[in-house]
mmCIF file of C-alpha atoms in Angstrom:
data_model
loop_
_atom_site.group_PDB
_atom_site.id
_atom_site.type_symbol
_atom_site.label_atom_id
_atom_site.label_comp_id
_atom_site.label_asym_id
_atom_site.label_seq_id
_atom_site.Cartn_x
_atom_site.Cartn_y
_atom_site.Cartn_z
ATOM 1 C CA MET L 660 112.598 98.526 91.018
ATOM 2 C CA THR L 661 111.906 95.582 93.313
ATOM 3 C CA ASP L 662 108.860 93.377 92.878
ATOM 4 C CA LEU L 663 107.486 94.776 96.141
ATOM 5 C CA SER L 664 107.868 98.434 95.145
ATOM 6 C CA ALA L 665 106.373 97.664 91.723
ATOM 7 C CA ALA L 666 103.374 96.080 93.436
ATOM 8 C CA HIS L 667 103.020 99.114 95.727
ATOM 9 C CA ASP L 668 103.200 101.495 92.736
ATOM 10 C CA ALA L 669 100.514 99.471 90.972
ATOM 11 C CA ALA L 670 98.316 99.597 94.074
ATOM 12 C CA VAL L 671 98.766 103.350 94.559
ATOM 13 C CA THR L 672 97.743 104.008 90.938
ATOM 14 C CA ASP L 673 95.025 101.368 90.464
ATOM 15 C CA ARG L 674 91.923 103.225 89.297
ATOM 16 C CA THR L 675 89.473 100.603 90.568
ATOM 17 C CA ARG L 676 91.015 100.765 94.035
ATOM 18 C CA LEU L 677 91.155 104.571 94.035
ATOM 19 C CA ALA L 678 87.596 105.154 92.815
ATOM 20 C CA GLY L 679 85.973 102.159 94.460
ATOM 21 C CA SER L 680 87.673 102.078 97.846
ATOM 22 C CA ALA L 681 90.253 104.730 98.760
ATOM 23 C CA TYR L 682 88.179 107.695 97.559
ATOM 24 C CA ASN L 683 84.652 106.340 97.206
ATOM 25 C CA GLY L 684 83.776 108.818 99.964
ATOM 26 C CA ASP L 685 85.771 111.372 101.898
ATOM 27 C CA ARG L 686 86.173 109.546 105.250
ATOM 28 C CA ASP L 687 89.752 108.383 104.737
ATOM 29 C CA LEU L 688 90.932 111.565 103.007
ATOM 30 C CA ALA L 689 89.342 113.662 105.774
ATOM 31 C CA ALA L 690 91.169 111.562 108.398
ATOM 32 C CA ARG L 691 94.491 112.305 106.696
ATOM 33 C CA GLN L 692 93.671 116.007 106.353
ATOM 34 C CA SER L 693 92.484 116.349 109.965
ATOM 35 C CA LEU L 694 95.830 115.301 111.487
ATOM 36 C CA TYR L 695 97.288 118.671 110.460
ATOM 37 C CA GLN L 696 95.154 120.587 112.962
ATOM 38 C CA TRP L 697 97.765 119.484 115.533
ATOM 39 C CA GLN L 698 100.681 120.800 113.456
ATOM 40 C CA THR L 699 102.917 123.716 114.433
ATOM 41 C CA PRO L 700 103.258 125.969 112.558
ATOM 42 C CA ARG L 701 99.710 125.589 111.284
ATOM 43 C CA TYR L 702 99.530 126.129 107.524
ATOM 44 C CA ASP L 703 96.304 127.192 105.883
ATOM 45 C CA LEU L 704 96.985 125.259 102.674
ATOM 46 C CA PRO L 705 93.757 126.304 100.903
ATOM 47 C CA GLY L 706 94.567 129.892 101.880
ATOM 48 C CA LEU L 707 98.116 129.603 100.545
ATOM 49 C CA VAL L 708 96.792 128.277 97.238
ATOM 50 C CA SER L 709 94.171 131.029 97.099
ATOM 51 C CA GLU L 710 96.903 133.650 97.636
ATOM 52 C CA ARG L 711 98.977 132.201 94.802
ATOM 53 C CA LEU L 712 95.989 132.659 92.489
ATOM 54 C CA GLY L 713 95.746 136.345 93.427
ATOM 55 C CA ASP L 714 96.591 137.595 89.913
ATOM 56 C CA VAL L 715 94.608 134.903 88.100
ATOM 57 C CA ARG L 716 91.362 135.814 86.337
ATOM 58 C CA GLY L 717 88.983 133.509 84.539
ATOM 59 C CA ARG L 718 88.871 129.695 84.704
ATOM 60 C CA VAL L 719 90.544 127.496 87.298
ATOM 61 C CA VAL L 720 90.422 123.687 87.225
ATOM 62 C CA ASP L 721 91.176 121.565 90.310
ATOM 63 C CA ILE L 722 92.361 118.187 89.008
ATOM 64 C CA GLY L 723 91.949 115.412 91.558
ATOM 65 C CA CYS L 724 89.838 117.776 93.648
ATOM 66 C CA GLY L 725 88.891 115.064 96.156
ATOM 67 C CA ASN L 726 86.413 116.290 98.753
ATOM 68 C CA GLY L 727 86.526 119.841 97.399
ATOM 69 C CA LYS L 728 88.455 121.453 100.266
ATOM 70 C CA PHE L 729 90.272 123.826 97.894
ATOM 71 C CA ILE L 730 87.265 124.525 95.668
ATOM 72 C CA GLN L 731 85.175 125.479 98.688
ATOM 73 C CA ARG L 732 87.833 127.923 99.848
ATOM 74 C CA LEU L 733 88.203 129.473 96.394
ATOM 75 C CA ARG L 734 84.432 129.879 96.094
ATOM 76 C CA GLN L 735 84.585 131.850 99.340
ATOM 77 C CA ASP L 736 87.737 133.910 98.600
ATOM 78 C CA ARG L 737 87.393 134.327 94.830
ATOM 79 C CA PRO L 738 83.746 134.332 93.713
ATOM 80 C CA ASP L 739 84.933 135.979 90.473
ATOM 81 C CA LEU L 740 86.670 132.793 89.306
ATOM 82 C CA SER L 741 85.011 130.142 87.165
ATOM 83 C CA LEU L 742 85.854 126.877 88.980
ATOM 84 C CA LEU L 743 85.726 123.278 87.800
ATOM 85 C CA GLY L 744 86.488 120.212 89.916
ATOM 86 C CA LEU L 745 87.689 116.963 88.322
ATOM 87 C CA ASP L 746 88.343 113.592 89.950
ATOM 88 C CA ILE L 747 88.388 109.942 88.897
ATOM 89 C CA ALA L 748 86.276 108.917 91.922
ATOM 90 C CA PRO L 749 82.566 109.714 91.499
ATOM 91 C CA GLY L 750 81.842 108.921 95.164
ATOM 92 C CA ILE L 751 84.059 111.657 96.568
ATOM 93 C CA LEU L 752 82.558 114.308 94.273
ATOM 94 C CA ALA L 753 79.087 113.962 95.835
ATOM 95 C CA GLY L 754 79.659 116.719 98.387
ATOM 96 C CA VAL L 755 81.742 119.058 96.199
ATOM 97 C CA PRO L 756 80.043 122.271 95.044
ATOM 98 C CA GLY L 757 79.677 122.065 91.263
ATOM 99 C CA PRO L 758 80.408 122.089 88.484
ATOM 100 C CA VAL L 759 82.342 118.844 88.823
ATOM 101 C CA ALA L 760 83.090 115.953 86.470
ATOM 102 C CA VAL L 761 84.707 112.531 86.495
ATOM 103 C CA ALA L 762 87.932 112.735 84.491
ATOM 104 C CA ASP L 763 91.389 111.211 84.114
ATOM 105 C CA ALA L 764 94.406 113.481 84.693
ATOM 106 C CA THR L 765 96.196 111.943 81.690
ATOM 107 C CA ARG L 766 93.273 112.735 79.329
ATOM 108 C CA LEU L 767 91.720 115.973 80.517
ATOM 109 C CA PRO L 768 88.413 116.872 78.819
ATOM 110 C CA LEU L 769 89.590 120.441 78.250
ATOM 111 C CA ALA L 770 90.758 122.340 75.191
ATOM 112 C CA ALA L 771 94.356 123.495 74.875
ATOM 113 C CA GLY L 772 94.980 126.787 76.655
ATOM 114 C CA SER L 773 91.422 126.861 77.977
ATOM 115 C CA VAL L 774 92.125 127.488 81.678
ATOM 116 C CA ASP L 775 93.984 130.287 83.416
ATOM 117 C CA ALA L 776 95.204 128.138 86.309
ATOM 118 C CA ALA L 777 95.251 124.457 87.204
ATOM 119 C CA LEU L 778 95.619 122.805 90.591
ATOM 120 C CA ALA L 779 97.022 119.291 91.123
ATOM 121 C CA LEU L 780 97.172 119.021 94.890
ATOM 122 C CA HIS L 781 98.392 115.832 96.575
ATOM 123 C CA MET L 782 97.263 113.698 93.652
ATOM 124 C CA LEU L 783 99.933 113.267 90.951
ATOM 125 C CA TYR L 784 101.416 110.293 92.824
ATOM 126 C CA HIS L 785 98.155 108.436 92.065
ATOM 127 C CA VAL L 786 98.532 108.893 88.286
ATOM 128 C CA PRO L 787 100.058 105.878 86.488
ATOM 129 C CA ASP L 788 101.817 108.061 83.882
ATOM 130 C CA ILE L 789 103.050 111.148 85.744
ATOM 131 C CA PRO L 790 104.914 112.722 82.754
ATOM 132 C CA GLN L 791 101.724 112.472 80.669
ATOM 133 C CA ALA L 792 99.697 114.162 83.429
ATOM 134 C CA VAL L 793 102.286 116.972 83.569
ATOM 135 C CA ARG L 794 102.022 117.351 79.771
ATOM 136 C CA GLU L 795 98.245 117.627 80.140
ATOM 137 C CA LEU L 796 98.630 120.325 82.798
ATOM 138 C CA ALA L 797 100.869 122.287 80.429
ATOM 139 C CA ARG L 798 98.489 121.731 77.498
ATOM 140 C CA VAL L 799 95.278 122.982 79.127
ATOM 141 C CA VAL L 800 96.750 126.050 80.851
ATOM 142 C CA ALA L 801 97.030 129.321 78.928
ATOM 143 C CA ARG L 802 100.525 130.427 77.954
ATOM 144 C CA ASP L 803 100.718 132.951 80.811
ATOM 145 C CA GLY L 804 98.777 130.702 83.203
ATOM 146 C CA LEU L 805 99.707 129.173 86.517
ATOM 147 C CA VAL L 806 99.906 125.590 87.767
ATOM 148 C CA VAL L 807 99.997 124.847 91.510
ATOM 149 C CA VAL L 808 101.008 121.339 92.625
ATOM 150 C CA SER L 809 101.500 119.899 96.105
ATOM 151 C CA THR L 810 103.010 116.757 97.597
ATOM 152 C CA ASN L 811 105.004 115.486 100.574
ATOM 153 C CA SER L 812 108.715 114.947 101.102
ATOM 154 C CA ASP L 813 110.397 111.553 101.227
ATOM 155 C CA ARG L 814 111.133 112.452 104.866
ATOM 156 C CA ASP L 815 107.545 113.361 105.758
ATOM 157 C CA LYS L 816 106.096 111.629 108.857
ATOM 158 C CA ALA L 817 109.079 109.300 109.276
ATOM 159 C CA GLU L 818 107.940 108.635 112.854
ATOM 160 C CA MET L 819 104.707 107.109 111.534
ATOM 161 C CA ASP L 820 106.651 104.847 109.191
ATOM 162 C CA ASP L 821 108.752 103.742 112.161
ATOM 163 C CA LEU L 822 105.618 103.263 114.283
ATOM 164 C CA TRP L 823 104.089 101.008 111.626
ATOM 165 C CA GLN L 824 107.206 98.846 111.464
ATOM 166 C CA ARG L 825 107.413 98.603 115.265
ATOM 167 C CA ALA L 826 103.744 97.632 115.504
ATOM 168 C CA ALA L 827 103.921 95.199 112.590
ATOM 169 C CA GLY L 828 107.048 93.619 114.071
ATOM 170 C CA ASP L 829 105.277 93.071 117.377
ATOM 171 C CA VAL L 830 102.289 91.491 115.597
ATOM 172 C CA LEU L 831 104.532 89.215 113.540
ATOM 173 C CA GLY L 832 106.902 88.434 116.426
ATOM 174 C CA VAL L 833 109.957 89.899 114.680
ATOM 175 C CA GLU L 834 112.249 92.880 115.340
ATOM 176 C CA ARG L 835 110.667 95.125 112.696
ATOM 177 C CA GLY L 836 107.806 94.499 110.329
ATOM 178 C CA PRO L 837 107.604 95.389 106.627
ATOM 179 C CA ALA L 838 107.501 99.019 105.551
ATOM 180 C CA ARG L 839 104.226 100.885 105.369
ATOM 181 C CA ILE L 840 102.974 101.761 101.895
ATOM 182 C CA SER L 841 103.874 105.329 100.882
ATOM 183 C CA LEU L 842 101.404 107.219 98.688
ATOM 184 C CA SER L 843 103.720 110.093 97.784
ATOM 185 C CA ALA L 844 106.862 108.030 97.077
ATOM 186 C CA ARG L 845 106.312 108.122 93.280
ATOM 187 C CA PHE L 846 106.062 111.925 93.223
ATOM 188 C CA SER L 847 107.756 113.286 96.325
ATOM 189 C CA LEU L 848 108.774 116.876 96.984
ATOM 190 C CA GLU L 849 112.339 115.894 96.058
ATOM 191 C CA GLN L 850 111.307 114.337 92.710
ATOM 192 C CA ALA L 851 108.567 116.770 91.693
ATOM 193 C CA PRO L 852 110.741 119.602 90.286
ATOM 194 C CA ALA L 853 112.325 117.242 87.729
ATOM 195 C CA PHE L 854 108.922 115.975 86.571
ATOM 196 C CA LEU L 855 107.454 119.481 86.354
ATOM 197 C CA GLY L 856 110.599 120.989 84.841
ATOM 198 C CA GLU L 857 110.057 118.929 81.686
ATOM 199 C CA GLU L 858 107.117 121.189 80.761
ATOM 200 C CA PHE L 859 107.452 124.311 82.887
ATOM 201 C CA ARG L 860 110.256 126.841 82.597
ATOM 202 C CA GLN L 861 109.797 128.119 86.148
ATOM 203 C CA VAL L 862 109.129 125.816 89.120
ATOM 204 C CA GLU L 863 109.158 127.480 92.546
ATOM 205 C CA VAL L 864 109.248 125.104 95.525
ATOM 206 C CA VAL L 865 107.698 126.332 98.783
ATOM 207 C CA GLU L 866 108.545 123.955 101.642
ATOM 208 C CA LEU L 867 106.109 123.696 104.552
ATOM 209 C CA PRO L 868 107.928 122.025 107.477
ATOM 210 C CA GLY L 869 106.229 121.438 110.796
ATOM 211 C CA THR L 870 105.736 119.212 113.825
ATOM 212 C CA ILE L 871 102.518 117.473 114.766
ATOM 213 C CA THR L 872 102.103 117.085 118.531
ATOM 214 C CA VAL L 873 99.285 114.958 119.950
ATOM 215 C CA ARG L 874 98.398 113.962 123.496
ATOM 216 C CA ASP L 875 95.834 111.372 122.420
ATOM 217 C CA PRO L 876 96.653 108.468 120.057
ATOM 218 C CA GLU L 877 93.421 108.688 118.051
ATOM 219 C CA PRO L 878 94.343 111.352 115.438
ATOM 220 C CA VAL L 879 97.500 109.398 114.573
ATOM 221 C CA ILE L 880 95.654 106.072 114.482
ATOM 222 C CA ALA L 881 92.839 107.525 112.330
ATOM 223 C CA HIS L 882 95.467 108.713 109.831
ATOM 224 C CA MET L 883 97.158 105.303 109.824
ATOM 225 C CA ALA L 884 93.834 103.462 109.486
ATOM 226 C CA SER L 885 92.901 105.657 106.505
ATOM 227 C CA TYR L 886 95.241 103.462 104.423
ATOM 228 C CA ARG L 887 92.790 100.555 104.720
ATOM 229 C CA ALA L 888 92.232 100.548 100.933
ATOM 230 C CA TRP L 889 95.829 99.290 100.655
ATOM 231 C CA ALA L 890 95.628 96.797 103.554
ATOM 232 C CA ASP L 891 96.388 93.889 101.211
ATOM 233 C CA GLN L 892 99.699 95.578 100.315
ATOM 234 C CA GLN L 893 100.905 95.888 103.897
ATOM 235 C CA ASP L 894 102.086 92.241 104.274
ATOM 236 C CA VAL L 895 100.802 92.142 107.862
ATOM 237 C CA PRO L 896 97.392 91.774 109.599
ATOM 238 C CA PHE L 897 96.077 95.329 109.206
ATOM 239 C CA ASP L 898 93.677 95.659 112.136
ATOM 240 C CA ALA L 899 96.044 93.957 114.579
ATOM 241 C CA THR L 900 98.860 96.297 113.506
ATOM 242 C CA ILE L 901 96.611 99.345 113.941
ATOM 243 C CA ASP L 902 95.646 98.169 117.433
ATOM 244 C CA ARG L 903 99.278 97.589 118.375
ATOM 245 C CA ALA L 904 100.250 101.024 117.001
ATOM 246 C CA ARG L 905 97.559 102.604 119.206
ATOM 247 C CA ALA L 906 99.076 100.934 122.275
ATOM 248 C CA LEU L 907 102.597 102.026 121.304
ATOM 249 C CA VAL L 908 101.534 105.665 120.839
ATOM 250 C CA ALA L 909 99.669 105.577 124.160
ATOM 251 C CA ASP L 910 102.858 104.272 125.831
ATOM 252 C CA ASP L 911 104.935 107.047 124.218
ATOM 253 C CA ILE L 912 102.459 109.689 125.400
ATOM 254 C CA ALA L 913 102.424 108.250 128.923
ATOM 255 C CA ARG L 914 106.234 108.350 128.999
ATOM 256 C CA ASN L 915 106.867 111.675 127.271
ATOM 257 C CA GLY L 916 103.633 113.625 127.668
ATOM 258 C CA ALA L 917 103.089 113.819 123.900
ATOM 259 C CA TYR L 918 103.758 112.051 120.619
ATOM 260 C CA GLU L 919 105.521 114.074 117.915
ATOM 261 C CA ILE L 920 105.615 113.621 114.145
ATOM 262 C CA THR L 921 107.920 115.618 111.876
ATOM 263 C CA CYS L 922 106.207 116.782 108.690
ATOM 264 C CA LEU L 923 107.494 118.170 105.429
ATOM 265 C CA GLY L 924 105.168 118.950 102.568
ATOM 266 C CA GLY L 925 105.220 121.685 100.011
ATOM 267 C CA ILE L 926 103.663 123.425 97.065
ATOM 268 C CA LEU L 927 105.236 123.928 93.672
ATOM 269 C CA VAL L 928 104.213 126.952 91.634
ATOM 270 C CA CYS L 929 104.811 126.446 87.913
ATOM 271 C CA ARG L 930 104.862 128.782 84.914
ATOM 272 C CA ARG L 931 105.550 127.981 81.284
#
C-alpha cells in the first residue's frame, strides 16, 4: 500500500471525521443518494432490500443506518418487524424514526443470535477493521438469519473520477490532477464476496448496473461537493476544483446534449 492510499484509508475510516463532519447531518449523504434519481434503469434500493426480507420475522438491525432511508421504508412495508437503527454519527440519527442508538460496527451492543436479519448498506468501507465487522454481523444474526450488504464496484462512476482529475489538472496547470478519494475502494463489489465468505456459507451478489444522464451540471456537482469532509485528502484546492468541474460538465452538456455517468453498485445477500 502506498503512503497516499494508506492516508486515504485512514481518512475514510476516521471516526472523528465521520461522526463530526461527513455524517454530522444528512446533507452530504442525501446529495449522494439524490444523484440516482437520474439513473436508468431506476432501482428502488430500499424496495429491493425490503423484498429480500420477505421471509424474515422478528428483529432487524440496520447497522450504519445513516439518515434512515431504509428504516423508513421498512416501517412502511413491514410494520410487523421490530427495527433498530445503529450508527456511529449521532448527528445523522436525529431525523431517523426510533429506536436508534450510537454504536460501532466492530462492537455491536447486541447479544449473539439476537436478530433475525442485519443490514450493512454502503457502510462497511468506513469500518477500520472490516473482517471484525463481518464477524460481528455473523455473531448477532440468528443461525437461519439473513444479512444484506451493499457497496459499489471499482468501476462505478469512472466518469466522475476522470472529471475530478481533469478539473484538478486545470486548477493546478498540469495534464491531470491527483485522483479523487474513493469511499468504497476498501470494500468494493469485487472484494466484498471474499470478506463476507469468511463468515457466510452463501453469498449471493446482485449487480445493479445503470447510467445516470443529466442535462444540468448541478446534481453531479452536488455529489462531488458532498466529499467536502475529505477535502484535505484531495491534494488540490477543493472549491476551485468543484467550480472547474461544473464548467467542464456544462461544456460537455452543451456539446453532447447530456452528461452520462456509468454506475455499478450491488447488494450481497448472505446466509450462514
